[in-house]
Amino acid sequence: PTPDIAAGRVVLWHSYAGPDADALGEILVEIKRTYPDLTVETLFVAYDDLPQSYAAAVLAGGGPDLVAAPAWWLTQMVDAGVVQALDALVGPGLSDEYFPAALEALRRDNVLYGLPVTYELVSLYANQALTGAAPPPATTAELLARSQEDPRQGTGIYANLFHLAWGLPAYGATLLDGDGVAVRDQGAGAAGFLGWLQALENEAGAYVEQDYGMLLDRFKKGEFAYFVDGPWAINELRGVLGDSLAVVPLPAGPTAPAQPWLSADAMLINPAKSADQQQRALLVAQKLTDGTAGATWAGTAQRLSANRNAPDVGDPLLEGFAVQAESAQAIPHAPEMDQVWGYAGDMLIKVLNDVMTPAEAAIEAAALINEANDK
């Protein structure tokens, strides 16, 4: 940065609280140490109020220089014209610095609108007090076989699309094509994964259920060895299972590795600001998302750093999720997804309750989604 860019004032709006706010404070101290002539002022805005307050301020010609926001707000912000495209501002090599899926989560129509700070996804928790020295199951067939051999080697999976999306590409299924058409009825992939879930649910020591609290409680009690969940459960599970808790990769399917959905939080830049001020805001955004900051997000807030070069903070559970992130996909944000969430949930319920065969449920869900989306 030029001396002019590294001096001045940048305003950041955010909703960080608790350990997240502590991590932000530590990173801002480091930014001040590196750039003593650069002041970063922060304003806390309640999470539910932040998107509307930010958009209104920008449309009125004001607002902060930077805003910390989750990727699922991005489509509405782009449509409203309140977030700056970054492709012309950032240099090459971003894919070497950030997890590709975290960057992809912040693109709309192949345009990048933010720098990823942290991310979330699901992987496979293992209770090593039950698994012993056995290596983690490499395939879905092996995970099912362990449940069949010993109920205590079973698995708990929350019957929610975010928790289950990893299995569709693993079985060769595609949710939506490039035109937003639901194509899960094409080929045997979706039906194959649904059939595997149905077989798993029918085992005595395995559960594919909509009651998340029940699954979490049973896993903590040691009723089954494996649990598909995200980093938000680390503190609660580690508090009960201690060093017996591990995070291992989700099993591969017959076609491809597991590819869970990844959702990112990001730093977004106000398009109403001057070019110099946008460069100043970009400098701060880069410092909030670099490897050094990533170590702070992980060590202080137990967040998964979107920067692939963040130093290891010595937490094997966070490292397990980082390994899983290498094969993750950005959670889709096509407008057609509004219909997918509901109908995909209905599809799962019908299969798990034996109302429909996996093939019938996949065909019906695709037809209903396409009808609702006028495809």
mmCIF file of C-alpha atoms in Angstrom:
data_model
loop_
_atom_site.group_PDB
_atom_site.id
_atom_site.type_symbol
_atom_site.label_atom_id
_atom_site.label_comp_id
_atom_site.label_asym_id
_atom_site.label_seq_id
_atom_site.Cartn_x
_atom_site.Cartn_y
_atom_site.Cartn_z
ATOM 1 C CA PRO A 1 0.000 0.000 0.000
ATOM 2 C CA THR A 2 1.040 3.592 -0.616
ATOM 3 C CA PRO A 3 1.550 5.799 2.447
ATOM 4 C CA ASP A 4 -1.727 7.584 1.682
ATOM 5 C CA ILE A 5 -3.675 4.301 1.712
ATOM 6 C CA ALA A 6 -2.022 3.163 4.944
ATOM 7 C CA ALA A 7 -3.078 6.353 6.710
ATOM 8 C CA GLY A 8 -6.532 7.594 7.513
ATOM 9 C CA ARG A 9 -9.742 6.205 8.946
ATOM 10 C CA VAL A 10 -11.792 3.098 8.112
ATOM 11 C CA VAL A 11 -15.203 2.376 9.653
ATOM 12 C CA LEU A 12 -16.310 -1.229 10.126
ATOM 13 C CA TRP A 13 -19.817 -2.379 11.060
ATOM 14 C CA HIS A 14 -20.168 -5.860 12.508
ATOM 15 C CA SER A 15 -22.227 -8.124 14.768
ATOM 16 C CA TYR A 16 -19.356 -9.922 16.499
ATOM 17 C CA ALA A 17 -19.910 -10.653 20.188
ATOM 18 C CA GLY A 18 -18.231 -12.742 22.878
ATOM 19 C CA PRO A 19 -15.092 -14.579 21.691
ATOM 20 C CA ASP A 20 -15.657 -13.300 18.144
ATOM 21 C CA ALA A 21 -15.467 -9.712 19.399
ATOM 22 C CA ASP A 22 -12.349 -10.595 21.406
ATOM 23 C CA ALA A 23 -10.696 -11.970 18.276
ATOM 24 C CA LEU A 24 -11.639 -8.867 16.288
ATOM 25 C CA GLY A 25 -10.152 -6.651 18.993
ATOM 26 C CA GLU A 26 -6.863 -8.557 18.973
ATOM 27 C CA ILE A 27 -6.582 -8.323 15.196
ATOM 28 C CA LEU A 28 -7.313 -4.590 15.224
ATOM 29 C CA VAL A 29 -4.516 -4.067 17.762
ATOM 30 C CA GLU A 30 -2.141 -5.841 15.382
ATOM 31 C CA ILE A 31 -3.350 -3.711 12.452
ATOM 32 C CA LYS A 32 -2.674 -0.565 14.487
ATOM 33 C CA ARG A 33 0.798 -1.841 15.318
ATOM 34 C CA THR A 34 1.528 -2.475 11.635
ATOM 35 C CA TYR A 35 -0.083 0.738 10.358
ATOM 36 C CA PRO A 36 0.104 3.328 13.157
ATOM 37 C CA ASP A 37 -1.379 6.040 10.956
ATOM 38 C CA LEU A 38 -4.446 3.958 10.088
ATOM 39 C CA THR A 39 -7.430 4.058 12.452
ATOM 40 C CA VAL A 40 -10.162 1.431 12.309
ATOM 41 C CA GLU A 41 -13.354 2.463 14.048
ATOM 42 C CA THR A 42 -15.964 -0.221 14.730
ATOM 43 C CA LEU A 43 -19.685 -0.125 15.367
ATOM 44 C CA PHE A 44 -21.622 -3.097 16.700
ATOM 45 C CA VAL A 45 -25.026 -3.535 15.062
ATOM 46 C CA ALA A 46 -27.385 -6.312 16.149
ATOM 47 C CA TYR A 47 -27.268 -9.217 13.712
ATOM 48 C CA ASP A 48 -30.926 -9.017 12.720
ATOM 49 C CA ASP A 49 -30.660 -5.266 12.130
ATOM 50 C CA LEU A 50 -27.354 -5.183 10.285
ATOM 51 C CA PRO A 51 -28.374 -5.962 6.678
ATOM 52 C CA GLN A 52 -31.204 -3.430 6.549
ATOM 53 C CA SER A 53 -29.295 -0.750 8.442
ATOM 54 C CA TYR A 54 -26.252 -1.155 6.218
ATOM 55 C CA ALA A 55 -28.231 -1.153 2.967
ATOM 56 C CA ALA A 56 -30.231 1.904 3.962
ATOM 57 C CA ALA A 57 -27.086 3.815 4.930
ATOM 58 C CA VAL A 58 -25.285 2.975 1.675
ATOM 59 C CA LEU A 59 -28.274 3.877 -0.493
ATOM 60 C CA ALA A 60 -28.387 7.214 1.305
ATOM 61 C CA GLY A 61 -24.763 7.829 0.334
ATOM 62 C CA GLY A 62 -23.252 7.014 3.719
ATOM 63 C CA GLY A 63 -22.595 3.944 5.796
ATOM 64 C CA PRO A 64 -19.354 2.268 6.848
ATOM 65 C CA ASP A 65 -16.396 1.497 4.624
ATOM 66 C CA LEU A 66 -16.538 -2.198 5.533
ATOM 67 C CA VAL A 67 -19.232 -4.530 6.788
ATOM 68 C CA ALA A 68 -18.828 -8.050 8.178
ATOM 69 C CA ALA A 69 -21.622 -10.184 6.730
ATOM 70 C CA PRO A 70 -22.488 -13.818 6.009
ATOM 71 C CA ALA A 71 -22.512 -15.046 2.431
ATOM 72 C CA TRP A 72 -26.260 -15.729 2.462
ATOM 73 C CA TRP A 73 -26.938 -11.980 2.614
ATOM 74 C CA LEU A 74 -24.868 -11.369 -0.488
ATOM 75 C CA THR A 75 -27.458 -11.973 -3.207
ATOM 76 C CA GLN A 76 -29.822 -9.380 -1.775
ATOM 77 C CA MET A 77 -26.954 -6.925 -1.269
ATOM 78 C CA VAL A 78 -25.779 -7.338 -4.866
ATOM 79 C CA ASP A 79 -29.323 -6.871 -6.136
ATOM 80 C CA ALA A 80 -29.631 -3.705 -4.042
ATOM 81 C CA GLY A 81 -26.298 -2.356 -5.331
ATOM 82 C CA VAL A 82 -24.786 -1.936 -1.862
ATOM 83 C CA VAL A 83 -21.628 -4.039 -2.181
ATOM 84 C CA GLN A 84 -18.515 -3.382 -4.267
ATOM 85 C CA ALA A 85 -17.224 -5.903 -6.822
ATOM 86 C CA LEU A 86 -13.604 -6.733 -5.982
ATOM 87 C CA ASP A 87 -12.138 -8.359 -9.085
ATOM 88 C CA ALA A 88 -10.618 -5.078 -10.295
ATOM 89 C CA LEU A 89 -9.244 -4.265 -6.823
ATOM 90 C CA VAL A 90 -7.568 -7.495 -5.716
ATOM 91 C CA GLY A 91 -4.594 -9.155 -7.344
ATOM 92 C CA PRO A 92 -4.192 -12.729 -8.588
ATOM 93 C CA GLY A 93 -3.488 -15.699 -6.368
ATOM 94 C CA LEU A 94 -6.535 -15.528 -4.118
ATOM 95 C CA SER A 95 -7.169 -19.244 -4.598
ATOM 96 C CA ASP A 96 -3.739 -19.934 -3.106
ATOM 97 C CA GLU A 97 -4.595 -17.851 -0.057
ATOM 98 C CA TYR A 98 -8.218 -18.789 0.671
ATOM 99 C CA PHE A 99 -10.122 -22.050 0.491
ATOM 100 C CA PRO A 100 -11.649 -22.140 -3.007
ATOM 101 C CA ALA A 101 -15.132 -22.931 -1.720
ATOM 102 C CA ALA A 102 -14.957 -19.918 0.633
ATOM 103 C CA LEU A 103 -14.170 -17.645 -2.316
ATOM 104 C CA GLU A 104 -16.845 -19.257 -4.456
ATOM 105 C CA ALA A 105 -19.407 -18.597 -1.719
ATOM 106 C CA LEU A 106 -18.757 -14.886 -2.265
ATOM 107 C CA ARG A 107 -19.191 -14.862 -6.029
ATOM 108 C CA ARG A 108 -22.368 -13.990 -7.871
ATOM 109 C CA ASP A 109 -22.412 -14.432 -11.645
ATOM 110 C CA ASN A 110 -18.636 -15.075 -11.485
ATOM 111 C CA VAL A 111 -17.992 -11.736 -9.786
ATOM 112 C CA LEU A 112 -16.210 -11.646 -6.418
ATOM 113 C CA TYR A 113 -17.808 -9.388 -3.803
ATOM 114 C CA GLY A 114 -16.004 -10.157 -0.553
ATOM 115 C CA LEU A 115 -12.955 -11.584 1.193
ATOM 116 C CA PRO A 116 -13.789 -14.600 3.369
ATOM 117 C CA VAL A 117 -13.008 -14.391 7.077
ATOM 118 C CA THR A 118 -14.259 -17.681 8.504
ATOM 119 C CA TYR A 119 -16.421 -20.560 7.309
ATOM 120 C CA GLU A 120 -18.600 -23.429 8.491
ATOM 121 C CA LEU A 121 -19.299 -26.882 7.097
ATOM 122 C CA VAL A 122 -19.999 -30.361 8.397
ATOM 123 C CA SER A 123 -17.586 -33.232 8.833
ATOM 124 C CA LEU A 124 -17.597 -36.477 10.823
ATOM 125 C CA TYR A 125 -17.102 -36.463 14.585
ATOM 126 C CA ALA A 126 -15.758 -39.709 16.041
ATOM 127 C CA ASN A 127 -15.836 -40.899 19.648
ATOM 128 C CA GLN A 128 -12.511 -42.699 19.887
ATOM 129 C CA ALA A 129 -13.529 -44.303 23.162
ATOM 130 C CA LEU A 130 -15.854 -46.395 20.973
ATOM 131 C CA THR A 131 -13.864 -46.622 17.737
ATOM 132 C CA GLY A 132 -10.569 -47.503 19.384
ATOM 133 C CA ALA A 133 -7.606 -47.574 17.047
ATOM 134 C CA ALA A 134 -9.715 -48.380 13.996
ATOM 135 C CA PRO A 135 -9.125 -45.984 11.086
ATOM 136 C CA PRO A 136 -12.096 -43.805 10.116
ATOM 137 C CA PRO A 137 -14.512 -45.345 7.608
ATOM 138 C CA ALA A 138 -13.288 -44.492 4.123
ATOM 139 C CA THR A 139 -16.595 -45.085 2.301
ATOM 140 C CA THR A 140 -20.299 -44.863 3.002
ATOM 141 C CA ALA A 141 -20.486 -48.639 2.542
ATOM 142 C CA GLU A 142 -17.917 -49.086 5.317
ATOM 143 C CA LEU A 143 -19.748 -46.661 7.610
ATOM 144 C CA LEU A 144 -22.960 -48.654 7.109
ATOM 145 C CA ALA A 145 -21.145 -51.952 7.657
ATOM 146 C CA ARG A 146 -19.825 -50.774 11.024
ATOM 147 C CA SER A 147 -23.362 -50.028 12.178
ATOM 148 C CA GLN A 148 -24.448 -53.474 11.036
ATOM 149 C CA GLU A 149 -21.610 -55.197 12.870
ATOM 150 C CA ASP A 150 -21.952 -53.325 16.159
ATOM 151 C CA PRO A 151 -24.719 -50.834 17.122
ATOM 152 C CA ARG A 152 -22.224 -48.805 19.179
ATOM 153 C CA GLN A 153 -20.261 -48.197 15.959
ATOM 154 C CA GLY A 154 -23.335 -46.518 14.482
ATOM 155 C CA THR A 155 -23.830 -43.016 13.138
ATOM 156 C CA GLY A 156 -26.102 -40.054 13.840
ATOM 157 C CA ILE A 157 -27.057 -37.700 10.992
ATOM 158 C CA TYR A 158 -29.350 -34.688 11.232
ATOM 159 C CA ALA A 159 -31.905 -35.000 8.413
ATOM 160 C CA ASN A 160 -31.295 -31.519 7.061
ATOM 161 C CA LEU A 161 -30.097 -30.674 3.554
ATOM 162 C CA PHE A 162 -27.063 -28.744 4.820
ATOM 163 C CA HIS A 163 -25.957 -31.785 6.835
ATOM 164 C CA LEU A 164 -26.603 -34.208 3.982
ATOM 165 C CA ALA A 165 -25.593 -32.358 0.799
ATOM 166 C CA TRP A 166 -22.117 -33.952 0.917
ATOM 167 C CA GLY A 167 -23.565 -37.294 -0.167
ATOM 168 C CA LEU A 168 -25.193 -36.178 -3.419
ATOM 169 C CA PRO A 169 -21.975 -35.566 -5.402
ATOM 170 C CA ALA A 170 -20.377 -38.539 -3.643
ATOM 171 C CA TYR A 171 -23.013 -40.678 -5.361
ATOM 172 C CA GLY A 172 -22.778 -38.793 -8.649
ATOM 173 C CA ALA A 173 -25.913 -36.685 -8.239
ATOM 174 C CA THR A 174 -26.316 -33.019 -9.182
ATOM 175 C CA LEU A 175 -28.818 -30.837 -7.362
ATOM 176 C CA LEU A 176 -29.299 -28.092 -9.988
ATOM 177 C CA ASP A 177 -27.802 -27.701 -13.432
ATOM 178 C CA GLY A 178 -26.339 -24.454 -14.770
ATOM 179 C CA ASP A 179 -29.801 -23.187 -15.712
ATOM 180 C CA GLY A 180 -31.276 -23.791 -12.256
ATOM 181 C CA VAL A 181 -33.151 -26.912 -13.317
ATOM 182 C CA ALA A 182 -33.448 -29.633 -10.649
ATOM 183 C CA VAL A 183 -31.819 -32.738 -12.120
ATOM 184 C CA ARG A 184 -31.533 -35.041 -9.139
ATOM 185 C CA ASP A 185 -33.930 -37.411 -10.932
ATOM 186 C CA GLN A 186 -31.404 -37.934 -13.724
ATOM 187 C CA GLY A 187 -29.253 -40.993 -13.170
ATOM 188 C CA ALA A 188 -29.175 -43.191 -10.095
ATOM 189 C CA GLY A 189 -27.044 -40.946 -7.885
ATOM 190 C CA ALA A 190 -29.696 -39.233 -5.748
ATOM 191 C CA ALA A 191 -31.701 -42.432 -5.353
ATOM 192 C CA GLY A 192 -28.511 -44.284 -4.422
ATOM 193 C CA PHE A 193 -27.666 -41.823 -1.650
ATOM 194 C CA LEU A 194 -31.254 -41.790 -0.376
ATOM 195 C CA GLY A 195 -31.207 -45.588 -0.350
ATOM 196 C CA TRP A 196 -28.027 -45.545 1.713
ATOM 197 C CA LEU A 197 -29.615 -43.149 4.215
ATOM 198 C CA GLN A 198 -32.667 -45.397 4.426
ATOM 199 C CA ALA A 199 -30.505 -48.465 5.059
ATOM 200 C CA LEU A 200 -28.519 -46.597 7.712
ATOM 201 C CA GLU A 201 -31.669 -45.440 9.492
ATOM 202 C CA ASN A 202 -32.912 -49.034 9.641
ATOM 203 C CA GLU A 203 -29.893 -50.166 11.675
ATOM 204 C CA ALA A 204 -30.275 -50.412 15.448
ATOM 205 C CA GLY A 205 -27.313 -48.176 16.248
ATOM 206 C CA ALA A 206 -27.798 -45.524 13.588
ATOM 207 C CA TYR A 207 -30.106 -42.527 13.364
ATOM 208 C CA VAL A 208 -31.066 -40.221 10.505
ATOM 209 C CA GLU A 209 -33.449 -37.929 12.340
ATOM 210 C CA GLN A 210 -34.904 -34.422 12.333
ATOM 211 C CA ASP A 211 -34.425 -34.059 16.093
ATOM 212 C CA TYR A 212 -30.979 -32.459 16.296
ATOM 213 C CA GLY A 213 -31.016 -32.173 20.081
ATOM 214 C CA MET A 214 -31.714 -35.890 20.469
ATOM 215 C CA LEU A 215 -28.823 -36.807 18.177
ATOM 216 C CA LEU A 216 -26.411 -34.506 19.993
ATOM 217 C CA ASP A 217 -27.451 -35.891 23.374
ATOM 218 C CA ARG A 218 -27.112 -39.531 22.321
ATOM 219 C CA PHE A 219 -23.698 -38.942 20.828
ATOM 220 C CA LYS A 220 -22.542 -37.291 24.054
ATOM 221 C CA LYS A 221 -23.822 -40.321 25.982
ATOM 222 C CA GLY A 222 -21.773 -42.673 23.823
ATOM 223 C CA GLU A 223 -24.707 -44.428 22.183
ATOM 224 C CA PHE A 224 -23.064 -44.301 18.742
ATOM 225 C CA ALA A 225 -19.537 -43.666 17.529
ATOM 226 C CA TYR A 226 -19.965 -41.203 14.642
ATOM 227 C CA PHE A 227 -21.891 -37.954 14.269
ATOM 228 C CA VAL A 228 -22.158 -35.651 11.241
ATOM 229 C CA ASP A 229 -22.070 -32.050 12.453
ATOM 230 C CA GLY A 230 -20.224 -28.744 12.280
ATOM 231 C CA PRO A 231 -17.727 -26.727 14.346
ATOM 232 C CA TRP A 232 -20.511 -25.019 16.300
ATOM 233 C CA ALA A 233 -20.721 -28.218 18.393
ATOM 234 C CA ILE A 234 -17.020 -28.380 19.320
ATOM 235 C CA ASN A 235 -17.242 -26.801 22.775
ATOM 236 C CA GLU A 236 -20.264 -28.798 23.891
ATOM 237 C CA LEU A 237 -18.933 -32.124 22.615
ATOM 238 C CA ARG A 238 -15.388 -31.587 23.840
ATOM 239 C CA GLY A 239 -16.697 -30.638 27.267
ATOM 240 C CA VAL A 240 -18.231 -34.113 27.580
ATOM 241 C CA LEU A 241 -15.988 -36.387 25.493
ATOM 242 C CA GLY A 242 -12.658 -34.654 26.073
ATOM 243 C CA ASP A 243 -9.670 -36.138 24.266
ATOM 244 C CA SER A 244 -11.810 -38.996 22.949
ATOM 245 C CA LEU A 245 -13.373 -36.592 20.437
ATOM 246 C CA ALA A 246 -11.932 -36.402 16.922
ATOM 247 C CA VAL A 247 -12.965 -34.927 13.578
ATOM 248 C CA VAL A 248 -12.338 -37.178 10.577
ATOM 249 C CA PRO A 249 -13.281 -36.827 6.886
ATOM 250 C CA LEU A 250 -16.754 -37.716 5.739
ATOM 251 C CA PRO A 251 -16.755 -41.036 3.860
ATOM 252 C CA ALA A 252 -16.544 -41.131 0.093
ATOM 253 C CA GLY A 253 -19.380 -42.457 -2.010
ATOM 254 C CA PRO A 254 -19.126 -44.890 -4.922
ATOM 255 C CA THR A 255 -18.489 -42.035 -7.387
ATOM 256 C CA ALA A 256 -16.530 -39.265 -5.652
ATOM 257 C CA PRO A 257 -15.303 -37.948 -2.292
ATOM 258 C CA ALA A 258 -17.779 -36.358 0.096
ATOM 259 C CA GLN A 259 -18.274 -32.691 -0.772
ATOM 260 C CA PRO A 260 -20.081 -30.850 2.034
ATOM 261 C CA TRP A 261 -21.523 -27.401 1.584
ATOM 262 C CA LEU A 262 -19.464 -24.525 2.926
ATOM 263 C CA SER A 263 -20.874 -21.226 4.144
ATOM 264 C CA ALA A 264 -18.571 -18.230 4.684
ATOM 265 C CA ASP A 265 -18.571 -14.973 6.608
ATOM 266 C CA ALA A 266 -16.876 -12.121 4.791
ATOM 267 C CA MET A 267 -15.697 -8.532 4.679
ATOM 268 C CA LEU A 268 -17.656 -6.500 2.109
ATOM 269 C CA ILE A 269 -16.786 -3.024 0.822
ATOM 270 C CA ASN A 270 -19.155 -0.077 0.447
ATOM 271 C CA PRO A 271 -19.474 0.914 -3.250
ATOM 272 C CA ALA A 272 -20.484 4.474 -2.340
ATOM 273 C CA LYS A 273 -17.004 5.326 -1.068
ATOM 274 C CA SER A 274 -14.236 6.952 -3.099
ATOM 275 C CA ALA A 275 -11.631 4.848 -4.886
ATOM 276 C CA ASP A 276 -8.957 5.751 -2.334
ATOM 277 C CA GLN A 277 -11.252 4.912 0.561
ATOM 278 C CA GLN A 278 -12.144 1.585 -1.019
ATOM 279 C CA GLN A 279 -8.430 0.781 -1.274
ATOM 280 C CA ARG A 280 -8.016 1.714 2.373
ATOM 281 C CA ALA A 281 -10.962 -0.521 3.303
ATOM 282 C CA LEU A 282 -9.505 -3.324 1.181
ATOM 283 C CA LEU A 283 -6.230 -3.076 3.076
ATOM 284 C CA VAL A 284 -8.094 -3.546 6.358
ATOM 285 C CA ALA A 285 -10.157 -6.395 4.900
ATOM 286 C CA GLN A 286 -6.980 -8.157 3.802
ATOM 287 C CA LYS A 287 -5.466 -7.803 7.257
ATOM 288 C CA LEU A 288 -8.661 -9.136 8.856
ATOM 289 C CA THR A 289 -8.531 -12.207 6.620
ATOM 290 C CA ASP A 290 -4.815 -12.997 6.286
ATOM 291 C CA GLY A 291 -3.048 -15.972 7.846
ATOM 292 C CA THR A 292 -2.071 -14.112 11.021
ATOM 293 C CA ALA A 293 -5.665 -13.017 11.569
ATOM 294 C CA GLY A 294 -6.809 -16.546 10.786
ATOM 295 C CA ALA A 295 -4.763 -17.880 13.685
ATOM 296 C CA THR A 296 -6.462 -15.365 15.975
ATOM 297 C CA TRP A 297 -9.962 -16.266 14.740
ATOM 298 C CA ALA A 298 -9.125 -19.908 15.434
ATOM 299 C CA GLY A 299 -7.244 -19.530 18.697
ATOM 300 C CA THR A 300 -9.458 -16.931 20.369
ATOM 301 C CA ALA A 301 -12.894 -17.599 18.867
ATOM 302 C CA GLN A 302 -12.494 -21.237 17.718
ATOM 303 C CA ARG A 303 -13.575 -20.209 14.246
ATOM 304 C CA LEU A 304 -12.391 -21.911 11.075
ATOM 305 C CA SER A 305 -10.080 -19.532 9.221
ATOM 306 C CA ALA A 306 -10.911 -19.133 5.537
ATOM 307 C CA ASN A 307 -7.231 -18.381 4.932
ATOM 308 C CA ARG A 308 -5.428 -21.596 4.038
ATOM 309 C CA ASN A 309 -2.108 -20.186 5.269
ATOM 310 C CA ALA A 310 -3.199 -19.572 8.855
ATOM 311 C CA PRO A 311 -0.731 -21.145 11.293
ATOM 312 C CA ASP A 312 -1.853 -24.274 13.124
ATOM 313 C CA VAL A 313 -3.193 -23.262 16.547
ATOM 314 C CA GLY A 314 -2.839 -26.779 17.927
ATOM 315 C CA ASP A 315 -6.533 -27.693 17.869
ATOM 316 C CA PRO A 316 -6.939 -31.074 16.128
ATOM 317 C CA LEU A 317 -10.700 -30.620 15.829
ATOM 318 C CA LEU A 318 -10.373 -27.374 13.882
ATOM 319 C CA GLU A 319 -7.669 -29.004 11.783
ATOM 320 C CA GLY A 320 -10.045 -31.868 11.003
ATOM 321 C CA PHE A 321 -12.597 -29.442 9.599
ATOM 322 C CA ALA A 322 -9.857 -27.670 7.601
ATOM 323 C CA VAL A 323 -8.956 -30.994 5.966
ATOM 324 C CA GLN A 324 -12.623 -31.489 5.048
ATOM 325 C CA ALA A 325 -12.787 -27.970 3.569
ATOM 326 C CA GLU A 326 -10.379 -28.954 0.797
ATOM 327 C CA SER A 327 -13.165 -30.982 -0.840
ATOM 328 C CA ALA A 328 -16.064 -28.680 0.069
ATOM 329 C CA GLN A 329 -18.437 -26.915 -2.309
ATOM 330 C CA ALA A 330 -19.835 -23.430 -1.796
ATOM 331 C CA ILE A 331 -23.438 -23.597 -0.701
ATOM 332 C CA PRO A 332 -25.557 -22.761 -3.785
ATOM 333 C CA HIS A 333 -27.234 -19.361 -3.842
ATOM 334 C CA ALA A 334 -29.212 -19.600 -7.065
ATOM 335 C CA PRO A 335 -32.725 -18.137 -6.713
ATOM 336 C CA GLU A 336 -34.111 -21.622 -7.449
ATOM 337 C CA MET A 337 -32.689 -22.786 -4.107
ATOM 338 C CA ASP A 338 -35.624 -21.146 -2.308
ATOM 339 C CA GLN A 339 -37.779 -24.054 -3.500
ATOM 340 C CA VAL A 340 -35.091 -26.700 -3.039
ATOM 341 C CA TRP A 341 -34.897 -26.418 0.743
ATOM 342 C CA GLY A 342 -38.517 -27.301 1.368
ATOM 343 C CA TYR A 343 -38.996 -29.985 -1.248
ATOM 344 C CA ALA A 344 -35.662 -31.636 -0.434
ATOM 345 C CA GLY A 345 -36.761 -31.864 3.187
ATOM 346 C CA ASP A 346 -40.045 -33.469 2.139
ATOM 347 C CA MET A 347 -38.102 -35.929 -0.018
ATOM 348 C CA LEU A 348 -35.967 -37.021 2.924
ATOM 349 C CA ILE A 349 -38.968 -37.482 5.211
ATOM 350 C CA LYS A 350 -40.821 -39.600 2.654
ATOM 351 C CA VAL A 351 -37.852 -41.903 2.163
ATOM 352 C CA LEU A 352 -36.976 -42.231 5.835
ATOM 353 C CA ASN A 353 -40.622 -42.955 6.716
ATOM 354 C CA ASP A 354 -40.936 -45.472 3.864
ATOM 355 C CA VAL A 355 -43.675 -43.429 2.195
ATOM 356 C CA MET A 356 -41.820 -43.534 -1.133
ATOM 357 C CA THR A 357 -38.914 -45.438 -2.595
ATOM 358 C CA PRO A 358 -35.715 -43.414 -3.016
ATOM 359 C CA ALA A 359 -36.170 -43.315 -6.804
ATOM 360 C CA GLU A 360 -39.808 -42.178 -6.544
ATOM 361 C CA ALA A 361 -38.941 -39.476 -4.016
ATOM 362 C CA ALA A 362 -36.083 -38.127 -6.148
ATOM 363 C CA ILE A 363 -38.300 -37.939 -9.233
ATOM 364 C CA GLU A 364 -41.159 -36.260 -7.375
ATOM 365 C CA ALA A 365 -38.917 -33.700 -5.678
ATOM 366 C CA ALA A 366 -37.255 -32.693 -8.953
ATOM 367 C CA ALA A 367 -40.643 -32.285 -10.642
ATOM 368 C CA LEU A 368 -42.063 -30.176 -7.803
ATOM 369 C CA ILE A 369 -38.972 -27.944 -7.629
ATOM 370 C CA ASN A 370 -39.002 -27.347 -11.387
ATOM 371 C CA GLU A 371 -42.724 -26.666 -11.370
ATOM 372 C CA ALA A 372 -42.385 -24.153 -8.529
ATOM 373 C CA ASN A 373 -39.485 -22.464 -10.338
ATOM 374 C CA ASP A 374 -41.343 -22.486 -13.666
ATOM 375 C CA LYS A 375 -38.600 -24.605 -15.262
#
